[in-house]
Structure formats: C-alpha cells, structure tokens
Amino acid sequence: MRAIKQGLGRLMAALLMSTLSLPVLADGTVGWPEKADLKFGFIKLTDMAPLAIAYEKGYFEDEGLFVTLEAQANWKVLLDRVIDGELDGAHMLAGQPLGATIGYGTKAHIITAFSMDLNGNGITVSNDVWQAMKAHVPMKDGKPVHPIKADALKPVVEQYRKDGKPFKMGMVFPVSTHNYELRYWLAAGGLNPGYYAPDKGDTSGQRQADVLLSVTPPPQMPATLEAGTIYGYCVGEPWNQQAVFKGIGVPVVTDYGIWKNNPEKVFGVSKTWADQYPNTHIHVVKALIRAAKWLDENNNANRPEAVKILSRPNYVGADYDVIANSMTGTFEYEKGDTRPVPDFNVFFRYHATYPFYSDAIWYLTQMRRWGQISEHKPDSWYMDVAKSVYRPDIYEKAARALIAEGKMSAGDFPDFDNEDGFKPPQTGFIDDITYDGHQPNAYLAKFPIGLK
Amino acid sequence: MATLTAPQWMAPYQALIKGQINRSQMQAILRQVLWPVMGIAVFLLMWQLAASHIDTSLGKFPGPAAVWEQMGNLVDEHQQARQREAAFHERQEKYIAMRLAQDPDWVPVHRDYTGAPTFFDQIGTSLITVMSGFLLASVIAIPLGIVIGLSSTVHAAMNPLIQLFKPVSPLAWLPLVTMVVSALYTSSDPMVAKSFLNSMFTVTLCCLWPTLLNTAVGVTSVSQDLLNVSRVLRLSALAHVRKIVLPSALPMMFTGLRLSLGIAWMVLIAAEMLAQNPGLGKFVWDEFQNGSSQSLSRIMVAVVVIGLIGFLLDRLMLMLQRALVWDKTSAQR
Amino acid sequence: MKTLLELSNVGMAFDTPKGTFEALREVNLKIAPGEFVSLIGHSGCGKSTVLNIVAGLLQATDGGVILDRHEVNEPGPERAVVFQNHSLLPWLTAFENVELAVKQVFRKSKSKQEMRDWVAHNLELVHMAHAMHKKPEEISGGMKQRVGIARALAMQPQVLLMDEPFGALDALTRAHLQDSLMDIHRQLGTTVIMITHDVDEAVLLSDRIVMMTNGPAATIGEILPVELPRPRDRLALADHPTYNRCRQRVLQFLYEKQRKVAPLPRRDTTPVRRQA
C-alpha cells in the first residue's frame, strides 16, 4: 500500500516537473533558458555570419543568452569539442551532424534545427591550371561562359597524369559540403574523384581516383595552393576571393553554378545537450533566425555592415574588400572578371534557415555515392537518419514564438501546417539530373560515376 | 660588483651632468646606452630595408613603422572592447531587472563580458597560464629534486625516467594532456576552463626538468665541510635540509628556475597555438588564419611582445635571485 | 693521571680499488682533562684520520675511542671540530653561524636571551664582537677562523678538535690566533687536540706533542712532553733551552727518523666497515 502511494507521489511529481519544463508555454512563448552562458564555435568563413550578427545585434541577449563565440582550428577540433561539451554548439558542415550520427568519423548523435545558409562556396584552381583549362572553356564576347564544367579540366588532368604528376585538389573535411560539391562537379565532367571504403579501412577517398582529394582547413587553402601542394580546392568564402586578391589562383565555378541554392552550413548541437536544455535550444534558434533575416533584409541592404563586422579579427578577420566581394552579391572570377551573383550567399530567402529532410537525404546520398556509407541502404533508412538529425520541430517552435512576439510574420516561414520537410523535386544541377528526396536510391541510380 | 646599487651605476651619469666625467665613466655610458641604442637602430634600419624587399601574398613584409601602427590599433581595439564591455554590463543590469520583475524567484547571475578577448587580454591569459604552470612545476620539481639529490638510490631510480622525458617536445605532450584532462575533468560547471588546464599542464610537463635537475645537482654538491658541520651539530634530517641543504642548493635551484621559466614561456606559446587555447599563441594563429593585409604586422607585434615578456620574466627571476640568494656571483647575468 | 679521552688500539683500513689500504695501526693515546695535545707528522700520515675518528666522522675499523667513559660512535657537539677552512655557512652572518650551533646544543637548557648572550660572549672571546653581523665573504680568512673557533667553543665541548686550524693563514695572522688560542685555553681549561705540521706552533701551544710515523699503517712514533711553564710568551721562549730542545727533538723525528719517502695515498678512500 505504502509502495503504491509512494509510486503515485513520484508519478505526480514527474508529471508536475514535465509540465514545468515544457519548452513552449500555452501562449506560444518559450520558457526561460535553462543555461544562459553558452560558448559556440565557428570556423573563419563568411557563412558563420548568422552567429556574429546574432551576437552583435543583441539577438542572443534578447533571448536571455550570454554567448561567447570562439574560432576553431579546423572542423575536426570543432566537432570534437561539441561532442565533449567544451562547446555548446557550433557552425557545422551539413554533413557533420549526419556523418557523426551514422558513425562516419567520430560517432556521436548530433542534431540540427537551423540551416545557416545556401551556397557560398567556390572551386579555385591555380593560375597554371587555369591557363591550361582556358583553351577548353567555351567563350562568349571574349569571356568564359559560366558555369564552367569540369569537362574543361579533364584534358588538363590527363596531361598532368601523362607527365607523371597526380592531380591533387583540396577540400575542407571528408563530410564537408565542399567535398561533395567538388566531387559532384568533377564527376559531372567525367572525372572520378575516388571512392572511400571505410569497411576496408580506407578513408582516404582516393580509390580509382582521377583526381586525388585531401583535407586542408579553410583558412590554409590559399597558402597550400601557393605552396604547390594542391592544384585547386573547393572552399567557402572568403578563401576563393582571397586567391584572386593574392593573384595565386582563379575561381572557376561557384557552388551556385553546381547546384542552385544548395544547403550549406548548419548549426549543430549534441543530442544530449539539446535534451538537457530544450528551452535554451529554442532561444538560440530564435536568435539565429532573426540574424539570418537581418542579413538578407531589404535586398541585402545590411550586407556592407555585416561585412564590416565579419572583417574584425575575432570573426573572419580577412580584409573588408575580400569579404565584400562575395557577400555583397558579386563574385570575381579571373582578376577583373567580376560578375553579379546576387544569390551567392543566401541566409534567409527561399526558407534557407529551415532544416529540410530532403537536404539531409541529399548529403546521405552523396555519402553513399562515394562509399562513405559502405553498403546499399533502403530508402526508409535515409528517411530515419534524416529525421533523427534534422529537427524542424524545434525550428517550428522557435518560429512560432517569434511570430507570437511579433518579431516575424508567418509569411517569413514555410506553412508549418502543410510542410512535410521535403522540397519539391529539384533541378538546377550542373549535370541536369533531378533530385527527389523521397527516392534516394532512384536518384543514386542516375549517376554514371558513383556507387548505387 | 655583484650588486648594482643605484649610486654605483648612476655615478657616470652624475659625473656627466656635473661635467666632471672621466674616461672610464665615459666608456661606461657608451657601453650602457650608446652602443645598445646604436645596435637597435641598425637592426631597425636593416629590418626596414629587408622588409621592403620581401613580397608575401599578404603584401609586403611589415617594417617597423607598420608594426608600430598596428601596436596603436591593438591598443585602440582594446579600449573599444572595454567600452563594449561597459555597455554589455549595462544591458545585463537591465536584463536582470526585467527578468526579476517577471520571474521573482530567479537568482540573478552577474556574468563577465562575453566579447572576444583583445590582444592585451590574451597577454594576461598567457601570463596567468605560464605562471600557474611554472609554479606547479616548481612545487613538484623542487621537493623531488631535493629527494633525488639527497638519496643516490632515488637518483639512480629516477634518472632514466628524467633523461627519457626531459627532451620531449610540448607538441608531443599536448594531445595526451588534452585527452587526459577531458577524461578526468568532467565537471558540468567547471571552475577553470579545460583549455587553461591543457596549456598549464603542458607547460608544467615541459618546464619541470631544469628545476628538477639543477635542484638535484645543487643538493648533491653541498660541500663536505658543511655536511660535517651538520653531523657535528647533530642536526635532525629536517633541520639538515632546511639549514644546510636548501641554502646551499639555492643558487643552483634558481639557475634551474630561470631556465624553467624561459622554457615555460616558449612552450606556452606553442601549446596555445596548437591547441587553440586562449593566449598569445592563439592570437598569432588567429591572425595567421585571418590572412588580412594587417595580419603580418599584427603577428610581428605579438613576436616583439612575446620576446619582451620573455626578457622581463627572466629579469624578474634574476631580481628575485639577487634578493634571495646569498651567492651573488651566481646571479651575474 | 686522570684520563678524559682514550684511544686504544685504534686501527683504520680503507677499501680502495687497488685493495685494502691500512692507514692506521694500533694507535694508543690517553689525554688528561685540560691537556693541550698536538698531533704532528708528515702529510698523509693519518693525523686527520685520527682526528676524524675522535670526532666520530670516521669509524675506526679496529679498537675504539672512549670519552669520559662513553664510547665514541658518531659525531657530536661535545667533540666540537674547528675545520681547516673555517666551514662557515656562507649565507649566515658570524653571529648566526655561532647561533646555529648554540641553538642546537642549548635549546633546552638556555632561554633565548641567554643563548644570544652566549653567542655574543663567545664572539667576544675570539675578538670578533666588532664584526659579528658580517657574512663570511665580508671578513678576512683569519676572522673566519676566529668565528669557526667561537662556534666550536660555544658548544662547550669536552674536547676541542682542531684540524690544522691556522694552516691556510699568513704568519702574522697565525701568530695572533695562536696567542688568542693560548689565552682561551688558559681561561677555559678546555681539552684540545690539534693537528699541525708547524713545529713552532706545536711546541708553543702544547703540553704534549704526539709524533706520528709515516703510513701505511701509521702509528704513534714518539710522545714529547713540553715542560714549559704557562703562560708562555713567544718572544721570551725564543732563547729558552727547553723550548729549543723540544723543537730539536721534533725536527729530528720528522726529518731524520721519518724522512718522507712513501708516495701519497689515494684520497678517494672509504672505510672497510662503517660500524665498528
């Protein structure tokens, strides 16, 4: 009898506790953050802008959060520090939460409820390679026709290989957007970027490769290219424009040209952290959504101010002009060949901040395509992984709270009541292959180069 | 001659002012002032000349003028950061008042400024870290050195280990320290940051050895006569160590401590750079990564400041040595 | 004759890499209270070994030393030593050097003030009151040795052991210190064993001169009583027949009977057994 009473008491207490800690209160506002002192990591890239803006514009403080932002040495250190709790969250490559959760590299359940930006990367080759490529690039009015395809690179790579020089390029991390974009671009041009075989202990990703890809941290890309260790690289800004400014390389294609409005970075936290601090997580996402909106507001009107903030040494730290080149809607290819690319950096438009399941599944298909996922998986597996990592539910709570507070309007967001997390089948890839997130295996089957 | 008392070194200058300067005093002034100033001037000139001929991808290598300008910028940035800090505290007070109004049970927390550390903040962090690591190393090395010096058995047992670990580079220790600290230091609300502990322990591991070895040598080489005095007086073991061994070994110990502090400072910069721990090393690495047109000048500022601090730390130890050690000849330069 | 200190059949053998070296054999000596005895002999004859055995710094491998009915096994302040090169702690002042010894010996029996007075008193005894707060590096060699003597005397030893205390000093300073030592010996009646190789010093200061044969297996060759009245005055003694006869005897012993021919023994030697 006593035991039952005690049990009931415990149940009541538990129920009471759970109501108290319900993140979203009845009026649509969010409870106080459980943890107010937060440290977020970032890599020195322009797409960390939402974090810098949320800090500088006081959006974090509006949410009762006291955030410290800290630059990290490389993507691995950043991920490790999120996993071991030194960082509360971080600017991450979209592939990082997915890779960590399925156990490619360090295994840990990482989730994301906020997508940080679309596009923003480019592929740069050294001046020598560009000179050799140029002959094969279609021209119009004396200027190269963009987007340039890897078909133009293929004869150059063959020449290098004939001369006994393996053609080496850099990307920033095995599960980085850049790795997949560079591979996509090379493969679309008939160049095999090489396969991974983790089940055979081979994580170099250079099996059967025409082009050898290796990891270099973003800020070191220009120096590595200059040193001749690599002949080209795929990286985020400002490190492509930096090559143009330094006169050591020429960007040949942006990721906007490879896949229009491709999802890029995400804001990742560990699952443990998110479970422990649900309110805090929502508050963070609220601040980031406002920052992203500010970045795109009034047709990029705030971008010059954003560039000024980013060029401070504690954020990206590159010169104003270098960052401004891409952030303000233009992109300089060959020196002097500056073209408008208004959507080079998208932070908010096109629902850029919403964590679409279809985006997660695209990354998973590329992991399978290049062998990081070592065996065939059913479509349902892709869906399950996407749902355990991408958390539009948390995003929705944040968005609804912002709407309730009058800081944003419903029109800023997807129609949550009818949103299933899948973008309609997407075109706009450089090889004109259509992607439908509902059918990952059918999508994989369409590639001439790549595992199925 | 060992103690440079004020009147003694000032004498030539007083003579110069009075116009009664003799040849030897003139030479003293030349040696103390003119030649060093000339040396620095020639160095600055060569630097300026060489710099204008080195083209890096970040522009020309910075000359003294560019570095001086960045020094000014860093001071400005520091002052701006302090203003932002004041504003931050003001906003925080407002937030606390607002939240208390809505949530009366809440216990307010007053936080430190969350902005990025400035160059001068990083200097402070580095100094605190180096001193902590150095003190910890001393606390370990001095007693251990005494035991090793007193007992030939312990010496024989420890010697291979000391010889093995002494030459290990900080870069090799760092990953191990990082992993061990992560494994053992798992407080959810840590008193001090893990990164601080990582740097500190790496510094400790690397700067332990000179103090340890010099203390041991100092203890071993206590003169036989003094040991006999101790025996005739029947000093207890503790009194023997306190009255005879420690004072005898003090000059050697200080030589070791000075070497250790020098190593500690060098190691710290490398450790901060590699482990991305806050401090001057991190400042240098961040600037290198920024790759802006000012980065090289700012790194040069850091280089000069690192050198200056290393020099001042050594002088500090020397002053301490002069004040504390009976054997003035051991603290000449 | 009453005996304060007795060496009976003292022998000392050192283990060396070349084999056992016998330094001393069958040294027998009885010393009366208040007596001033000099040990004289050529370098390496084992004088210092004898002194160190009495001091307890070395353990005889044969025989033993009895002081006032107790066997000597270890060093102690009742057998205070004045070392050849003063052995003051360089980081302490003259006063503090003596104080260290006084505190060690009289910690229980004297008050703090009494100990301070006793330190000062002993420094005055050796005429060092004026420089008692100077450090060893600030005073001359003779003064250092005076402080060394003050330190030893301050322990109120039963026997004062002096190992060539004035060997490193110039002739004039040495004479001053010898006079001081004679004064002190007369005032305090301390029993003294002093090593010297200065014949005049031995005759001037001693009641008996113990002459040692050359090693290996050194032993006492001859004991010469010096029957000169005290107080002694070095100028008056210069023409004294007893003084000259004593001097003559010692010189004969050293330069006729014990002409130095044997090579010096190795210095880095260790006793065969430490515990007798």
CSV table of N, CA and C in Angstrom, one decimal, chain B residues 125-196:
chain,number,residue,atom,x,y,z
B,125,THR,N,46.0,36.4,-20.2
B,125,THR,CA,45.8,35.0,-20.1
B,125,THR,C,47.1,34.2,-20.2
B,126,SER,N,47.9,34.5,-21.1
B,126,SER,CA,49.2,33.8,-21.2
B,126,SER,C,50.0,33.9,-20.0
B,127,LEU,N,50.1,35.1,-19.4
B,127,LEU,CA,50.9,35.3,-18.2
B,127,LEU,C,50.3,34.5,-17.1
B,128,ILE,N,49.0,34.5,-16.9
B,128,ILE,CA,48.4,33.7,-15.8
B,128,ILE,C,48.7,32.2,-16.0
B,129,THR,N,48.6,31.8,-17.3
B,129,THR,CA,48.8,30.4,-17.6
B,129,THR,C,50.3,30.0,-17.3
B,130,VAL,N,51.2,30.8,-17.8
B,130,VAL,CA,52.6,30.4,-17.7
B,130,VAL,C,53.0,30.4,-16.2
B,131,MET,N,52.5,31.4,-15.5
B,131,MET,CA,52.8,31.4,-14.0
B,131,MET,C,52.3,30.2,-13.3
B,132,SER,N,51.0,29.9,-13.6
B,132,SER,CA,50.4,28.7,-13.0
B,132,SER,C,51.2,27.4,-13.3
B,133,GLY,N,51.5,27.3,-14.6
B,133,GLY,CA,52.2,26.1,-15.0
B,133,GLY,C,53.6,26.0,-14.3
B,134,PHE,N,54.2,27.2,-14.3
B,134,PHE,CA,55.6,27.3,-13.7
B,134,PHE,C,55.6,27.0,-12.2
B,135,LEU,N,54.6,27.6,-11.5
B,135,LEU,CA,54.5,27.4,-10.1
B,135,LEU,C,54.2,25.9,-9.8
B,136,LEU,N,53.3,25.3,-10.6
B,136,LEU,CA,53.0,23.9,-10.4
B,136,LEU,C,54.3,23.1,-10.6
B,137,ALA,N,55.0,23.4,-11.7
B,137,ALA,CA,56.3,22.7,-12.0
B,137,ALA,C,57.2,22.8,-10.8
B,138,SER,N,57.3,24.0,-10.3
B,138,SER,CA,58.3,24.3,-9.2
B,138,SER,C,57.9,23.5,-7.9
B,139,VAL,N,56.6,23.5,-7.7
B,139,VAL,CA,56.1,22.8,-6.5
B,139,VAL,C,56.4,21.3,-6.6
B,140,ILE,N,56.4,20.8,-7.8
B,140,ILE,CA,56.8,19.4,-8.0
B,140,ILE,C,58.3,19.2,-8.0
B,141,ALA,N,59.0,20.1,-8.8
B,141,ALA,CA,60.4,19.8,-9.1
B,141,ALA,C,61.3,20.0,-7.9
B,142,ILE,N,61.0,21.1,-7.1
B,142,ILE,CA,62.0,21.4,-6.0
B,142,ILE,C,62.0,20.3,-5.0
B,143,PRO,N,60.9,19.8,-4.4
B,143,PRO,CA,60.9,18.7,-3.4
B,143,PRO,C,61.5,17.5,-4.1
B,144,LEU,N,61.1,17.2,-5.3
B,144,LEU,CA,61.6,15.9,-5.9
B,144,LEU,C,63.1,16.0,-6.2
B,145,GLY,N,63.5,17.2,-6.6
B,145,GLY,CA,65.0,17.4,-6.8
B,145,GLY,C,65.7,17.3,-5.5
B,146,ILE,N,65.2,17.7,-4.4
B,146,ILE,CA,65.9,17.6,-3.1
B,146,ILE,C,66.0,16.1,-2.8
B,147,VAL,N,64.9,15.4,-2.9
B,147,VAL,CA,64.9,13.9,-2.6
B,147,VAL,C,65.9,13.2,-3.5
B,148,ILE,N,65.9,13.6,-4.8
B,148,ILE,CA,66.9,12.9,-5.7
B,148,ILE,C,68.3,13.3,-5.3
B,149,GLY,N,68.5,14.5,-4.9
B,149,GLY,CA,69.9,15.0,-4.6
B,149,GLY,C,70.4,14.3,-3.3
B,150,LEU,N,69.4,14.1,-2.4
B,150,LEU,CA,69.8,13.5,-1.1
B,150,LEU,C,70.1,12.0,-1.1
B,151,SER,N,69.3,11.3,-2.0
B,151,SER,CA,69.4,9.9,-2.0
B,151,SER,C,69.9,9.4,-3.3
B,152,SER,N,71.1,8.7,-3.3
B,152,SER,CA,71.6,8.2,-4.5
B,152,SER,C,70.8,7.1,-5.1
B,153,THR,N,70.0,6.4,-4.2
B,153,THR,CA,69.1,5.3,-4.6
B,153,THR,C,68.0,5.9,-5.5
B,154,VAL,N,67.3,7.0,-4.9
B,154,VAL,CA,66.2,7.6,-5.7
B,154,VAL,C,66.8,8.2,-7.0
B,155,HIS,N,68.0,8.7,-6.9
B,155,HIS,CA,68.6,9.3,-8.1
B,155,HIS,C,68.8,8.2,-9.2
B,156,ALA,N,69.3,7.1,-8.8
B,156,ALA,CA,69.5,6.0,-9.7
B,156,ALA,C,68.2,5.5,-10.3
B,157,ALA,N,67.2,5.5,-9.4
B,157,ALA,CA,65.9,5.0,-9.9
B,157,ALA,C,65.2,6.0,-10.9
B,158,MET,N,65.4,7.3,-10.6
B,158,MET,CA,64.6,8.3,-11.3
B,158,MET,C,65.4,8.7,-12.6
B,159,ASN,N,66.7,8.6,-12.6
B,159,ASN,CA,67.5,9.2,-13.6
B,159,ASN,C,67.1,8.8,-15.0
B,160,PRO,N,66.9,7.5,-15.3
B,160,PRO,CA,66.5,7.1,-16.6
B,160,PRO,C,65.2,7.7,-17.1
B,161,LEU,N,64.2,7.9,-16.1
B,161,LEU,CA,62.9,8.5,-16.5
B,161,LEU,C,63.1,9.9,-16.8
B,162,ILE,N,63.9,10.6,-16.0
B,162,ILE,CA,64.1,12.0,-16.3
B,162,ILE,C,64.8,12.2,-17.6
B,163,GLN,N,65.8,11.4,-17.9
B,163,GLN,CA,66.5,11.6,-19.2
B,163,GLN,C,65.6,11.3,-20.3
B,164,LEU,N,64.6,10.4,-20.1
B,164,LEU,CA,63.7,10.0,-21.2
B,164,LEU,C,62.7,11.1,-21.4
B,165,PHE,N,62.2,11.7,-20.4
B,165,PHE,CA,61.1,12.7,-20.6
B,165,PHE,C,61.6,14.1,-20.8
B,166,LYS,N,62.8,14.4,-20.4
B,166,LYS,CA,63.3,15.7,-20.5
B,166,LYS,C,63.3,16.3,-21.9
B,167,PRO,N,63.7,15.5,-22.9
B,167,PRO,CA,63.7,16.1,-24.2
B,167,PRO,C,62.4,16.1,-25.0
B,168,VAL,N,61.3,15.7,-24.4
B,168,VAL,CA,60.1,15.6,-25.1
B,168,VAL,C,59.5,17.0,-25.4
B,169,SER,N,59.1,17.1,-26.7
B,169,SER,CA,58.6,18.4,-27.1
B,169,SER,C,57.2,18.6,-26.6
B,170,PRO,N,56.8,19.8,-26.3
B,170,PRO,CA,55.4,20.1,-25.8
B,170,PRO,C,54.4,19.6,-26.8
B,171,LEU,N,54.7,19.6,-28.1
B,171,LEU,CA,53.7,19.2,-29.1
B,171,LEU,C,53.4,17.8,-28.9
B,172,ALA,N,54.3,17.0,-28.4
B,172,ALA,CA,54.0,15.6,-28.2
B,172,ALA,C,53.1,15.4,-26.9
B,173,TRP,N,53.4,16.2,-25.9
B,173,TRP,CA,52.6,16.0,-24.7
B,173,TRP,C,51.2,16.5,-24.9
B,174,LEU,N,51.0,17.5,-25.7
B,174,LEU,CA,49.7,18.2,-25.8
B,174,LEU,C,48.5,17.3,-26.0
B,175,PRO,N,48.6,16.4,-27.0
B,175,PRO,CA,47.4,15.6,-27.3
B,175,PRO,C,47.1,14.7,-26.1
B,176,LEU,N,48.1,14.2,-25.4
B,176,LEU,CA,47.9,13.3,-24.3
B,176,LEU,C,47.3,14.1,-23.2
B,177,VAL,N,47.8,15.3,-22.9
B,177,VAL,CA,47.3,16.1,-21.8
B,177,VAL,C,45.8,16.4,-22.1
B,178,THR,N,45.5,16.8,-23.4
B,178,THR,CA,44.2,17.1,-23.8
B,178,THR,C,43.2,16.0,-23.5
B,179,MET,N,43.6,14.8,-23.9
B,179,MET,CA,42.7,13.6,-23.7
B,179,MET,C,42.6,13.3,-22.2
B,180,VAL,N,43.7,13.4,-21.5
B,180,VAL,CA,43.6,13.0,-20.1
B,180,VAL,C,42.7,14.0,-19.3
B,181,VAL,N,42.9,15.3,-19.6
B,181,VAL,CA,42.1,16.3,-19.0
B,181,VAL,C,40.7,16.1,-19.3
B,182,SER,N,40.4,15.9,-20.6
B,182,SER,CA,39.0,15.7,-20.9
B,182,SER,C,38.4,14.5,-20.2
B,183,ALA,N,39.2,13.4,-20.0
B,183,ALA,CA,38.7,12.2,-19.4
B,183,ALA,C,38.5,12.5,-17.9
B,184,LEU,N,39.4,13.2,-17.2
B,184,LEU,CA,39.4,13.2,-15.8
B,184,LEU,C,38.6,14.5,-15.2
B,185,TYR,N,38.5,15.5,-16.1
B,185,TYR,CA,38.0,16.8,-15.6
B,185,TYR,C,36.6,16.9,-16.2
B,186,THR,N,35.6,16.4,-15.5
B,186,THR,CA,34.3,16.3,-16.2
B,186,THR,C,33.2,17.0,-15.3
B,187,SER,N,33.6,18.2,-14.8
B,187,SER,CA,32.6,18.9,-14.0
B,187,SER,C,31.6,19.6,-15.0
B,188,SER,N,30.3,19.7,-14.7
B,188,SER,CA,29.4,20.3,-15.7
B,188,SER,C,29.5,21.8,-15.5
B,189,ASP,N,30.0,22.3,-14.4
B,189,ASP,CA,30.2,23.7,-14.2
B,189,ASP,C,31.6,23.9,-13.7
B,190,PRO,N,32.6,23.9,-14.7
B,190,PRO,CA,34.0,23.8,-14.3
B,190,PRO,C,34.4,25.2,-13.7
B,191,MET,N,35.3,25.0,-12.7
B,191,MET,CA,35.9,26.2,-12.1
B,191,MET,C,36.8,27.0,-13.1
B,192,VAL,N,37.7,26.2,-13.7
B,192,VAL,CA,38.5,26.8,-14.7
B,192,VAL,C,38.3,26.0,-16.0
B,193,ALA,N,38.6,26.7,-17.2
B,193,ALA,CA,38.4,26.1,-18.5
B,193,ALA,C,39.4,25.0,-18.7
B,194,LYS,N,38.9,24.0,-19.4
B,194,LYS,CA,39.7,22.8,-19.8
B,194,LYS,C,41.0,23.3,-20.6
B,195,SER,N,40.7,24.3,-21.5
B,195,SER,CA,41.8,24.8,-22.3
B,195,SER,C,42.9,25.3,-21.4
B,196,PHE,N,42.5,26.0,-20.3
B,196,PHE,CA,43.5,26.5,-19.4
B,196,PHE,C,44.3,25.4,-18.8
